[in-house]
XYZ file of C-alpha atoms in Angstrom:
786
model
C 107.259 124.763 90.861
C 107.079 121.100 91.587
C 104.913 119.382 89.745
C 104.920 115.760 90.295
C 102.991 112.991 88.802
C 101.476 109.706 88.641
C 103.343 107.539 86.601
C 101.788 104.108 87.398
C 99.214 103.446 83.731
C 100.168 102.250 80.678
C 103.790 100.219 81.156
C 104.269 97.790 78.361
C 106.144 94.494 79.833
C 107.876 91.700 78.372
C 109.524 88.694 80.803
C 113.040 88.164 78.782
C 115.755 89.906 77.321
C 116.950 91.705 74.721
C 117.786 94.790 73.060
C 114.933 96.944 73.960
C 115.912 100.156 75.338
C 115.435 102.404 72.577
C 112.779 105.087 71.336
C 112.286 102.852 68.029
C 111.457 99.459 69.377
C 107.916 98.146 68.796
C 106.172 97.432 72.266
C 102.878 96.647 70.602
C 102.691 93.074 71.419
C 103.651 93.416 74.865
C 100.960 93.347 77.778
C 99.025 96.768 78.642
C 99.530 97.408 82.976
C 99.455 99.038 86.015
C 102.018 99.479 88.245
C 102.560 98.426 90.443
C 103.772 95.530 88.738
C 105.064 91.923 90.464
C 105.474 89.355 87.509
C 106.337 85.978 90.292
C 102.400 86.550 91.363
C 101.436 85.208 87.377
C 103.026 81.545 87.856
C 102.329 79.242 90.144
C 104.826 78.019 92.304
C 107.572 75.360 91.181
C 109.957 72.791 93.145
C 112.133 73.129 90.082
C 112.998 77.115 90.369
C 116.342 78.480 91.437
C 113.901 80.799 93.848
C 113.791 77.315 96.457
C 112.108 77.647 99.148
C 113.891 80.311 100.376
C 111.607 82.896 97.234
C 108.749 80.459 98.165
C 109.843 78.839 94.583
C 108.507 82.076 91.879
C 109.559 81.736 88.906
C 111.614 85.475 88.252
C 113.793 85.864 85.303
C 114.475 89.390 83.912
C 112.299 91.616 82.353
C 111.765 94.681 80.554
C 109.179 97.575 81.367
C 108.559 100.693 78.996
C 106.332 103.155 79.229
C 105.582 106.373 75.977
C 104.948 109.526 77.477
C 104.639 113.222 75.811
C 105.837 115.449 78.963
C 102.584 119.242 78.746
C 103.841 122.203 78.847
C 107.993 121.855 78.978
C 109.545 125.203 81.071
C 113.311 126.243 80.999
C 115.944 124.691 83.029
C 113.618 122.226 84.957
C 114.512 119.501 86.282
C 112.694 116.295 85.339
C 113.425 112.790 87.128
C 111.659 109.874 88.250
C 110.799 108.564 91.690
C 111.026 104.345 91.682
C 109.495 103.424 94.971
C 111.022 99.971 94.454
C 112.010 97.800 91.481
C 113.175 93.919 92.813
C 115.638 93.704 91.821
C 119.117 94.923 89.789
C 117.149 98.128 87.199
C 118.442 99.888 84.733
C 116.610 102.601 83.600
C 116.832 104.252 80.251
C 115.700 107.311 78.533
C 115.349 108.030 74.848
C 117.583 104.549 74.658
C 120.160 106.619 76.784
C 120.973 105.240 80.535
C 120.057 107.593 83.624
C 120.820 105.359 85.649
C 120.766 102.292 87.922
C 119.701 100.684 90.735
C 120.366 97.111 92.421
C 119.526 97.071 95.648
C 116.003 95.447 95.129
C 113.869 97.948 98.025
C 115.405 100.780 98.438
C 113.253 103.970 96.857
C 115.865 105.975 94.398
C 115.296 108.861 91.463
C 116.940 108.988 88.231
C 117.841 112.159 86.802
C 116.315 112.223 82.861
C 116.355 115.874 82.023
C 119.338 115.624 79.368
C 118.041 112.915 77.331
C 113.796 114.436 77.330
C 113.170 115.109 73.693
C 110.102 118.005 71.927
C 107.088 115.765 72.197
C 106.756 112.374 72.674
C 109.652 110.364 75.142
C 110.223 106.297 75.795
C 111.436 105.397 79.282
C 112.416 101.990 79.554
C 113.690 99.842 82.944
C 115.239 96.445 82.684
C 114.787 94.180 85.780
C 117.467 91.319 86.438
C 116.239 88.905 89.206
C 117.709 85.868 87.322
C 120.910 85.661 89.556
C 118.911 82.680 92.216
C 118.415 82.261 94.943
C 119.094 85.321 96.088
C 116.705 86.710 98.937
C 115.908 84.144 102.248
C 111.900 84.817 101.507
C 109.562 85.672 98.851
C 110.694 88.954 97.350
C 108.757 89.528 93.992
C 109.972 90.388 90.900
C 109.524 93.677 88.673
C 108.658 97.730 89.568
C 106.937 96.435 92.368
C 106.023 100.039 94.058
C 105.059 103.302 92.180
C 106.706 105.643 90.143
C 106.566 109.576 90.372
C 107.210 112.138 87.540
C 109.116 114.855 89.353
C 109.492 118.395 87.673
C 111.335 121.288 89.458
C 113.231 124.287 88.389
C 117.036 124.302 89.167
C 117.068 125.918 92.779
C 115.030 123.248 94.373
C 114.941 121.100 97.735
C 117.105 118.095 97.482
C 114.798 115.125 97.083
C 113.773 113.455 100.832
C 115.486 116.993 101.794
C 112.875 118.062 104.791
C 113.844 116.662 108.141
C 110.978 117.670 110.862
C 111.404 116.038 114.979
C 110.635 117.100 118.054
C 113.561 119.206 120.334
C 111.109 119.502 123.045
C 107.948 119.325 124.369
C 107.073 121.109 127.846
C 103.973 120.214 129.912
C 104.310 122.507 132.214
C 104.545 126.212 129.353
C 101.791 123.495 127.037
C 104.092 124.305 124.456
C 106.744 122.596 122.042
C 110.073 123.152 119.690
C 110.747 121.117 116.888
C 113.823 121.876 114.637
C 113.735 121.595 111.149
C 116.421 121.241 109.296
C 116.121 121.382 104.945
C 118.599 120.718 102.132
C 118.928 122.574 99.206
C 120.436 122.115 95.821
C 121.673 124.840 92.874
C 121.687 123.007 89.528
C 121.515 126.538 88.078
C 124.522 127.987 86.393
C 125.311 131.009 88.724
C 124.887 131.494 92.747
C 121.747 132.865 94.250
C 120.908 134.233 97.697
C 118.060 131.459 98.812
C 116.069 130.999 101.681
C 113.130 128.856 103.317
C 109.793 129.119 104.873
C 108.384 126.445 107.131
C 104.586 126.346 107.919
C 102.867 124.233 110.174
C 99.531 123.120 109.649
C 96.873 121.653 112.349
C 94.845 119.054 110.773
C 91.763 122.001 109.777
C 94.319 123.741 107.914
C 95.299 126.695 110.492
C 98.454 127.721 110.779
C 100.209 127.347 114.350
C 103.783 128.023 113.745
C 105.912 129.493 111.276
C 110.037 130.114 110.509
C 112.125 130.450 107.909
C 116.070 130.658 106.701
C 118.178 132.419 103.925
C 121.250 130.591 102.502
C 123.969 131.495 100.488
C 123.970 128.996 97.344
C 126.830 128.100 94.682
C 126.419 126.166 91.182
C 126.562 122.948 92.000
C 126.188 122.999 96.171
C 124.220 121.230 97.847
C 123.439 122.289 101.766
C 121.802 122.563 104.413
C 120.416 124.737 106.417
C 118.052 124.859 110.246
C 115.277 126.297 112.036
C 113.659 125.704 115.109
C 110.029 126.706 115.146
C 108.286 126.663 118.468
C 104.487 125.681 118.520
C 101.716 126.656 120.742
C 99.529 124.035 122.586
C 100.778 121.186 120.770
C 98.296 117.963 120.350
C 100.683 115.320 120.241
C 101.287 112.198 118.628
C 100.007 109.393 120.539
C 98.970 105.475 120.599
C 95.976 106.458 121.190
C 95.593 109.581 119.433
C 98.192 109.832 116.656
C 97.695 113.744 115.884
C 99.158 114.665 111.941
C 100.349 118.451 111.158
C 101.078 119.096 108.093
C 104.491 120.960 107.391
C 104.448 122.774 104.445
C 108.406 124.006 102.921
C 108.477 127.035 100.380
C 112.419 127.490 99.074
C 112.105 131.175 97.735
C 114.950 132.784 95.035
C 115.489 136.606 95.608
C 111.948 136.748 97.568
C 110.040 134.932 94.283
C 108.851 131.309 95.948
C 110.462 128.381 93.288
C 109.980 125.182 94.764
C 107.797 123.871 97.875
C 107.392 120.293 99.442
C 104.709 119.287 101.997
C 104.745 116.034 104.640
C 103.115 115.165 107.314
C 104.759 115.429 110.426
C 103.613 114.291 114.136
C 105.230 116.201 117.605
C 106.385 113.055 119.926
C 109.420 112.267 121.640
C 110.428 108.577 121.316
C 113.584 107.080 123.674
C 114.597 103.110 125.037
C 115.868 103.778 128.761
C 117.858 100.690 130.680
C 115.267 101.158 132.935
C 112.392 102.045 132.194
C 112.096 101.052 128.867
C 110.500 102.297 126.164
C 109.529 106.553 126.442
C 106.620 107.858 124.575
C 106.187 111.154 125.296
C 108.145 110.558 128.490
C 105.012 108.003 129.572
C 106.054 103.885 129.380
C 104.694 102.194 126.563
C 105.258 98.457 126.727
C 105.781 97.701 123.119
C 103.279 94.959 121.857
C 105.119 94.244 118.034
C 104.936 92.065 115.248
C 107.084 91.598 112.580
C 105.698 92.316 109.248
C 107.145 90.852 105.587
C 106.744 93.143 102.385
C 104.354 90.973 100.527
C 100.180 91.283 100.559
C 99.583 87.382 99.494
C 97.478 87.875 96.407
C 99.255 90.606 94.912
C 103.250 88.980 96.108
C 105.043 91.994 96.623
C 103.088 94.893 95.179
C 101.791 96.534 98.013
C 98.348 98.427 97.666
C 97.367 100.897 100.716
C 93.453 99.315 100.516
C 95.554 95.805 101.947
C 97.605 97.389 104.191
C 94.839 98.962 105.808
C 92.797 95.732 106.388
C 95.509 93.982 107.769
C 96.664 97.083 110.561
C 93.275 97.268 111.151
C 92.902 93.585 112.234
C 96.610 93.746 114.357
C 95.506 97.263 115.983
C 92.349 95.332 117.329
C 94.754 92.546 118.379
C 96.355 94.616 120.911
C 99.387 94.763 118.243
C 100.989 98.654 119.001
C 104.094 97.740 116.923
C 105.626 97.001 113.710
C 109.116 96.096 112.843
C 110.050 96.309 109.162
C 111.414 92.587 108.209
C 114.217 93.202 107.040
C 114.764 95.928 104.637
C 112.871 99.486 104.453
C 108.827 99.628 103.846
C 106.968 100.799 101.283
C 106.515 104.670 102.183
C 102.842 105.096 101.826
C 102.753 102.241 104.526
C 104.559 103.847 106.740
C 101.534 106.866 106.271
C 99.859 104.087 107.757
C 101.719 103.259 110.720
C 101.266 107.025 111.208
C 98.005 107.468 111.099
C 97.102 104.395 112.983
C 99.017 104.801 115.284
C 101.515 102.064 115.723
C 105.785 101.993 116.784
C 108.283 101.260 113.990
C 111.629 99.613 113.741
C 112.767 100.364 110.374
C 115.872 97.841 109.157
C 117.647 98.748 106.425
C 120.047 95.186 105.590
C 119.754 91.252 106.043
C 122.949 91.107 104.724
C 126.374 93.063 104.929
C 129.093 91.364 103.460
C 128.645 87.830 104.601
C 126.159 86.228 102.176
C 123.681 83.742 103.406
C 122.290 80.811 102.293
C 119.088 81.121 101.557
C 117.659 77.593 102.332
C 120.010 76.995 105.343
C 119.110 80.337 106.580
C 122.818 81.481 107.782
C 125.825 82.242 106.827
C 127.025 80.415 103.365
C 131.018 79.099 103.268
C 129.703 78.632 99.004
C 129.188 80.984 96.642
C 126.074 82.482 96.769
C 123.787 85.553 95.718
C 122.532 87.728 97.851
C 122.527 91.902 98.302
C 125.561 91.485 99.773
C 127.061 92.153 96.333
C 125.653 95.657 96.857
C 127.027 96.178 100.436
C 130.172 97.189 100.064
C 129.932 100.784 97.427
C 126.239 101.652 97.904
C 125.485 100.460 102.007
C 126.158 104.219 102.911
C 124.146 105.278 99.733
C 120.805 102.769 100.396
C 121.114 103.771 104.294
C 121.563 107.995 104.405
C 118.095 107.403 101.276
C 115.577 105.226 103.991
C 117.022 107.635 106.884
C 115.995 110.685 104.935
C 112.661 109.604 103.441
C 111.269 107.696 106.494
C 112.649 110.794 108.709
C 109.534 112.764 109.519
C 107.870 110.017 110.664
C 106.559 109.873 113.965
C 105.371 106.061 113.428
C 109.777 105.452 112.881
C 110.778 105.160 117.075
C 113.941 102.699 116.336
C 116.186 102.373 112.871
C 117.970 98.963 112.764
C 120.716 98.420 110.608
C 120.781 94.808 109.791
C 118.797 91.133 111.559
C 120.505 88.360 112.330
C 124.251 89.935 110.879
C 126.859 87.150 110.255
C 129.556 89.852 111.514
C 127.842 90.016 114.909
C 130.291 87.350 115.398
C 133.124 88.265 113.096
C 136.558 90.753 114.214
C 134.819 93.060 111.854
C 131.777 93.186 112.819
C 131.819 95.536 115.139
C 133.833 97.606 113.090
C 131.090 97.774 110.344
C 128.001 98.301 112.641
C 129.873 101.448 113.485
C 130.560 102.822 110.512
C 126.654 102.147 109.657
C 125.263 103.957 113.357
C 127.322 106.587 112.851
C 125.891 107.530 109.456
C 122.409 106.690 111.152
C 123.468 109.164 114.292
C 124.618 112.163 111.645
C 120.978 111.466 110.221
C 119.083 111.718 112.372
C 120.335 112.963 117.078
C 116.590 112.087 117.677
C 116.156 108.469 117.066
C 118.251 105.301 118.387
C 120.398 102.215 117.009
C 119.691 98.777 117.300
C 120.823 95.507 115.349
C 119.169 92.001 115.086
C 120.984 89.771 117.331
C 120.513 86.410 117.180
C 123.478 84.534 118.513
C 123.543 86.041 121.627
C 124.628 83.303 124.339
C 125.023 81.540 121.295
C 127.804 78.288 121.113
C 131.434 80.505 120.897
C 132.116 80.034 116.856
C 128.551 81.613 116.109
C 128.391 83.858 119.382
C 127.695 87.778 119.206
C 130.604 89.323 120.633
C 129.978 91.956 123.288
C 131.787 93.997 121.905
C 129.303 93.915 119.397
C 126.006 93.926 121.660
C 128.008 96.654 123.847
C 127.976 99.002 120.928
C 124.824 99.234 120.346
C 121.992 102.519 121.445
C 119.207 99.152 121.737
C 120.569 95.319 122.135
C 118.055 93.804 119.656
C 117.562 90.757 121.084
C 116.256 87.204 118.129
C 114.506 84.785 120.401
C 115.980 85.938 123.606
C 114.902 82.026 125.549
C 116.445 80.108 122.529
C 120.122 79.435 124.003
C 120.429 76.813 127.205
C 119.090 78.675 130.489
C 118.005 81.964 128.789
C 114.579 79.310 127.889
C 114.040 80.223 132.089
C 116.107 82.928 132.625
C 115.627 85.126 128.854
C 117.080 88.933 129.543
C 117.943 88.028 133.795
C 122.257 87.171 132.849
C 122.332 90.543 130.963
C 119.829 93.440 132.850
C 122.517 91.627 136.240
C 126.253 91.776 134.088
C 125.004 95.104 132.108
C 122.277 96.891 135.002
C 122.601 100.103 131.785
C 121.964 98.605 128.522
C 118.560 99.361 126.642
C 117.075 95.990 125.034
C 114.357 95.605 123.238
C 112.909 92.114 121.768
C 113.409 92.418 118.494
C 112.451 88.871 116.940
C 110.424 86.323 119.430
C 108.174 83.368 118.903
C 104.959 84.339 117.992
C 101.765 81.618 117.970
C 101.506 80.394 113.996
C 100.186 77.120 112.289
C 97.380 76.539 109.773
C 93.804 78.282 110.479
C 91.484 75.524 111.219
C 93.921 72.426 112.146
C 93.012 70.933 114.863
C 94.967 68.023 114.671
C 98.206 68.525 117.141
C 98.001 69.701 120.547
C 96.298 72.702 119.669
C 95.401 73.451 123.426
C 99.500 73.870 123.982
C 100.977 76.299 121.054
C 100.674 79.533 123.280
C 102.463 78.252 126.016
C 106.306 79.585 124.740
C 104.432 83.058 124.141
C 102.352 83.237 127.611
C 106.370 82.380 128.890
C 108.157 86.024 127.792
C 105.048 87.666 127.879
C 105.139 86.502 132.028
C 108.274 88.014 131.711
C 108.060 90.993 129.691
C 104.865 92.306 131.225
C 105.967 92.263 134.128
C 109.703 93.698 134.182
C 109.695 97.305 132.884
C 113.397 97.316 131.573
C 112.200 95.672 128.747
C 111.878 97.935 126.276
C 108.851 95.115 124.627
C 108.293 93.109 121.843
C 108.615 92.263 118.057
C 107.067 88.958 117.754
C 107.593 86.438 114.681
C 105.297 87.803 112.837
C 102.157 89.125 112.967
C 100.929 88.078 108.879
C 101.870 84.376 106.867
C 104.165 84.984 104.697
C 105.550 83.872 101.524
C 108.759 82.601 101.041
C 110.762 80.809 103.767
C 109.395 77.433 103.344
C 109.721 73.637 102.090
C 107.543 72.379 99.272
C 105.013 71.921 98.757
C 104.029 75.033 100.992
C 104.416 78.390 99.578
C 104.753 80.154 103.044
C 105.326 80.504 106.036
C 102.420 80.030 109.149
C 103.602 81.726 111.607
C 101.212 84.216 112.157
C 98.222 84.972 114.041
C 96.683 86.038 110.733
C 96.758 84.012 107.472
C 97.695 85.784 104.076
C 94.236 86.646 103.179
C 93.975 88.249 105.902
C 91.621 85.972 108.008
C 92.196 85.429 112.235
C 93.373 81.872 113.229
C 92.447 80.966 116.589
C 96.004 82.950 117.956
C 94.722 86.201 117.381
C 92.250 85.938 120.015
C 94.772 84.744 121.936
C 96.911 87.923 121.624
C 93.929 89.906 121.848
C 93.280 88.612 125.382
C 96.629 89.580 126.581
C 97.143 92.823 124.722
C 94.016 94.522 124.042
C 92.864 95.724 127.342
C 89.952 98.284 125.838
C 87.894 95.661 124.678
C 86.124 92.160 125.917
C 87.500 88.807 124.796
C 85.782 85.294 125.263
C 87.207 82.938 121.878
C 86.264 79.175 121.673
C 87.926 76.688 119.667
C 87.925 74.572 118.440
C 84.825 74.454 116.166
C 82.405 71.824 117.185
C 81.303 70.123 114.116
C 83.104 65.870 115.015
C 80.467 63.414 113.301
C 81.522 60.135 114.296
C 83.821 61.046 116.938
C 81.145 61.011 119.524
C 82.689 59.864 123.085
C 86.195 61.363 122.161
C 87.795 63.649 125.028
C 88.319 66.443 122.824
C 90.469 69.401 124.131
C 88.090 73.111 124.423
C 90.342 76.113 124.551
C 89.524 79.337 125.588
C 91.316 82.738 125.092
C 89.821 85.460 127.279
C 90.532 88.774 129.346
C 87.619 88.053 131.560
C 88.584 87.189 135.365
C 86.350 83.906 134.952
C 84.242 81.191 132.254
C 81.647 79.219 133.165
C 81.066 76.618 129.639
C 78.382 75.061 129.476
C 77.885 71.813 126.466
C 74.061 71.411 126.219
C 72.838 73.602 128.791
C 74.755 71.726 131.704
C 77.938 73.083 133.461
C 81.558 71.580 132.388
C 82.977 73.371 135.244
C 84.741 76.920 136.077
C 88.222 78.394 135.115
C 90.439 81.992 135.370
C 93.838 83.364 135.557
C 95.170 86.857 136.132
C 98.437 88.085 134.377
C 100.231 89.255 135.872
C 99.423 87.368 139.363
C 99.667 89.125 143.005
C 98.696 88.258 146.036
C 96.934 89.649 149.308
C 97.062 93.537 149.910
C 95.540 93.580 153.712
C 94.705 90.059 154.571
C 96.256 86.554 153.727
C 93.045 85.599 152.504
C 91.619 88.361 150.959
C 90.667 88.000 147.467
C 94.229 85.923 147.100
C 93.721 83.115 144.058
C 89.946 83.817 143.307
C 88.901 82.770 140.043
C 92.528 81.915 139.726
C 92.732 78.122 138.827
C 95.823 78.125 135.972
C 98.771 79.699 135.653
C 98.487 78.993 132.690
C 96.806 82.405 129.575
C 94.689 80.540 128.237
C 91.784 77.815 130.045
C 91.487 74.075 128.631
C 88.064 71.734 129.364
C 88.292 68.530 128.851
C 85.581 67.678 126.739
C 83.316 64.123 125.133
C 82.691 65.190 122.397
C 78.364 64.951 121.800
C 76.331 66.992 118.673
C 74.849 70.382 120.324
C 76.410 73.991 121.470
C 79.340 74.581 124.014
C 78.523 77.769 125.574
C 81.299 80.362 127.440
C 80.436 82.660 129.718
C 82.070 85.495 131.320
C 82.799 87.440 133.878
C 84.455 89.726 135.841
C 83.357 90.178 139.315
C 79.546 89.003 139.456
C 79.306 90.699 135.966
C 78.761 88.812 133.200
C 80.207 91.003 129.977
C 80.590 88.368 127.196
C 79.054 84.777 125.697
C 80.395 82.752 123.289
C 78.841 80.228 121.574
C 79.661 77.132 119.226
C 77.756 74.537 117.802
C 77.528 71.735 115.457
C 76.165 73.009 112.369
C 74.916 71.334 109.150
C 75.802 70.741 105.524
C 77.075 74.349 103.829
C 73.559 75.579 101.693
C 74.587 79.376 101.148
C 77.412 81.763 100.159
C 77.615 84.352 102.093
C 79.805 87.812 100.764
C 80.707 91.084 103.397
C 82.889 93.388 101.560
C 85.064 95.915 102.787
C 83.565 98.180 100.587
C 80.124 98.878 98.094
C 81.500 101.945 96.613
C 84.535 102.854 95.873
C 86.506 105.143 92.763
C 88.402 103.562 89.764
C 91.644 102.474 90.298
C 90.586 100.963 93.867
C 90.715 97.694 95.938
C 87.693 96.076 97.673
C 87.847 92.521 100.086
C 84.878 90.567 100.200
C 84.912 87.654 102.342
C 83.272 84.496 101.428
C 81.769 82.403 104.388
C 79.220 79.499 104.196
C 76.190 78.846 105.966
C 73.570 75.600 106.444
C 70.443 75.381 106.512
C 69.458 77.805 109.526
C 72.170 80.622 108.397
C 75.252 79.540 110.725
C 78.266 79.597 109.614
C 80.460 76.474 108.742
C 83.477 76.373 110.170
C 84.880 73.338 108.135
C 83.557 74.404 104.758
C 85.851 73.993 101.502
C 83.760 73.891 98.186
C 85.418 75.233 95.045
C 84.295 78.887 94.487
C 83.757 80.334 90.654
C 83.826 84.515 90.333
C 82.330 86.021 87.816
C 82.473 89.971 87.445
C 79.918 92.212 85.202
C 80.972 95.307 84.547
C 83.988 97.879 85.171
C 85.990 95.499 87.426
C 88.905 92.819 87.862
C 89.368 89.985 89.807
C 91.982 90.479 91.042
C 92.583 86.716 92.705
C 91.532 84.916 95.492
C 92.998 83.653 98.171
C 92.054 81.422 101.339
C 95.448 81.251 103.614
C 95.648 77.844 102.852
C 99.844 77.979 102.197
C 99.801 74.302 100.712
C 96.962 75.566 97.510
C 99.618 76.609 94.843
C 97.145 77.193 92.358
C 97.108 80.620 90.640
C 95.833 83.420 93.079
C 94.324 85.082 89.639
C 92.545 81.801 88.382
C 88.646 82.636 88.760
C 87.990 79.715 90.920
C 88.913 78.853 94.286
C 88.566 76.094 96.742
C 87.954 77.676 100.264
C 89.503 76.381 103.579
C 88.269 76.414 106.858
C 85.693 78.045 105.933
C 86.642 80.939 104.566
C 87.934 82.433 101.224
C 88.687 86.490 100.030
C 88.401 87.730 96.529
C 90.236 90.822 95.402
C 88.380 93.210 93.128
C 90.254 96.226 91.644
C 87.288 98.462 90.356
C 88.477 100.282 86.772
C 86.186 102.229 86.117
C 83.218 104.422 86.473
C 79.362 102.473 87.157
C 78.351 99.159 88.774
C 80.300 96.202 88.273
C 78.664 92.506 90.174
C 80.314 89.797 91.483
C 78.819 86.739 91.952
C 79.796 84.111 93.812
C 79.200 80.450 92.934
C 80.187 77.227 93.943
C 78.368 73.429 93.270
C 74.897 72.928 95.572
C 74.697 76.202 97.275
C 72.997 78.980 96.694
C 75.071 81.903 94.712
C 76.055 85.323 95.939
C 75.832 88.091 94.427
C 77.745 91.841 95.334
C 77.281 94.805 94.056
C 80.072 97.195 93.146
C 78.808 101.503 92.423
C 82.370 102.304 90.764
C 82.970 106.615 90.612
């Protein structure tokens, strides 16, 4: 039977190149580490690095990983393989000095068979990673084995990698039932033909069997073959955004009625469709996609992803009202999709940022000059990579749409439609239940780069990047295409978000949401637009200019701290929770009498603003707007003092307290205060948990309070971190992309009143984490590690 083993501990690492593949090589002087690992995070950004602004000025190069292991209790005819979640990039894998595999594309999951190179006793796996050909990415890629590795042991007759694919064949509300379709891909690596079969059991959350099905299959030696069942489920609990219910599907391979392999995966019962008139339909019900694009980096840990980091980030996005994620622009970590399944997000899963035409990694578009990129691998490996992603991610109910490309220059090329059809046909071959898109950034552009109509019309769903970018479309958005192509399905695959530097009030901060407000007013009032994925949900590394290490386009920064824009989106997207947020802060010593723009993001009907007990004024808005229902003067325009989706007052600064009172009808539902504070006097720390297991991460958020206990929003002390006990500081981040210091250092300057420390538990016991800053009362957090 199948055995899967965590293969991430006790790797040796060396940055450099040489003849390091052999089993006899002495790697005792190399550093020991635990995967995932991104060596680019171990260096400060460097202006002279060839990765450039696109790659976040990261140090790249060549690195080697080696791991010594013993295979316990080897069995006769056993097959042994290694599954790599992601290696960036150009990875060559050796086992006991023998090359067993190679993978060029840096974002895909791949498996190598090491069976025939294993020896009794001690074995050595070595991996050479070459990220030296730079620049090769338009954003920060990271370097190394940045996702997890699993050792897989099976028999000769087994389920193919990601061979089980389950989708919802239909939902029948009148009969309170559903039909599934389950396909299973089996492989026979034995020397004789076999009578094989697959038995499927669907288990609910409590472990009860709710459906069983099975089918038989004849397999010749060396053959791979598919089989299918269509079980029914009575009284199904559907996967929805509010209740993302997951079942467990257990699939057992049998030979002559003897179990020889078994795999399990989580699945959801749901239908997902795009309609030219109704937009996106989940289980037949119209849902407006309120999505964000996300890159794969995790700030402090770079490309190395951890579930704790992504759970914290996705929780923030969910509270903001976001219900969709676009994986920009490559396959994500499977664990990320697990979280999207659990938390109820609508995911656009994307495969390529380049096809055959290579992009300039500085100017962000097609390069006529020689350039590196993933296009190097497209011609030979596009089908293999796309098929692997489709099969790996098939069972995730959160995935509602496949994207075969982002801003592909071929959208205006004579062979672009041919390549698109090639990729889209692969998607249709592998998955009949989902539609396909490509994110097009040049619809209605100038002629020489304009997306060809044939390219647009070939897509199942047309993805619009920056729909309002060109000429009159800044006002009309989708109108022209809706009129000309009424049967076209439309999605905003990438439109402007709201970002900026957290706490920066030096410019016209009252106006930064206006572009998105115009788009949202249009999108929310047109059913035919499925919704939006905005650029971006979270700040990310790369795609920048010196001296910044990243791009600040998100309402959340790299440390996971909400910016003011976060509350803007929460006010228009989160209809269940009351939002009332004021900005800026009220610490403006020396600017007494100067008029400040006071902005309020709210979903209250109206807001009354007061300064030091005096009324400044009352304002309100409504979106979508609508008029009188019975008489012209009944309720029409009441409290609607602005057409914007935010409120603004001009207030002369004086120290004290701003207070906002939010009303729905005549009911007071929220109060928000912003006060002038004193100088910071103490460090406050909040850990997202204080009891954890070895290997798990904890986020500790730091803020700074004055003598009265009020948070000081503009405090920026230099903070040191000291840990006593079985824990390790992975790094500190303030969210300030202009701070280029090494994250892993035990001290960092706070920014706009905030600082994050990321700590990993290393072993059982009690760990004390102490934070200090000159002139401030220190703070100690005690962690209990099991």
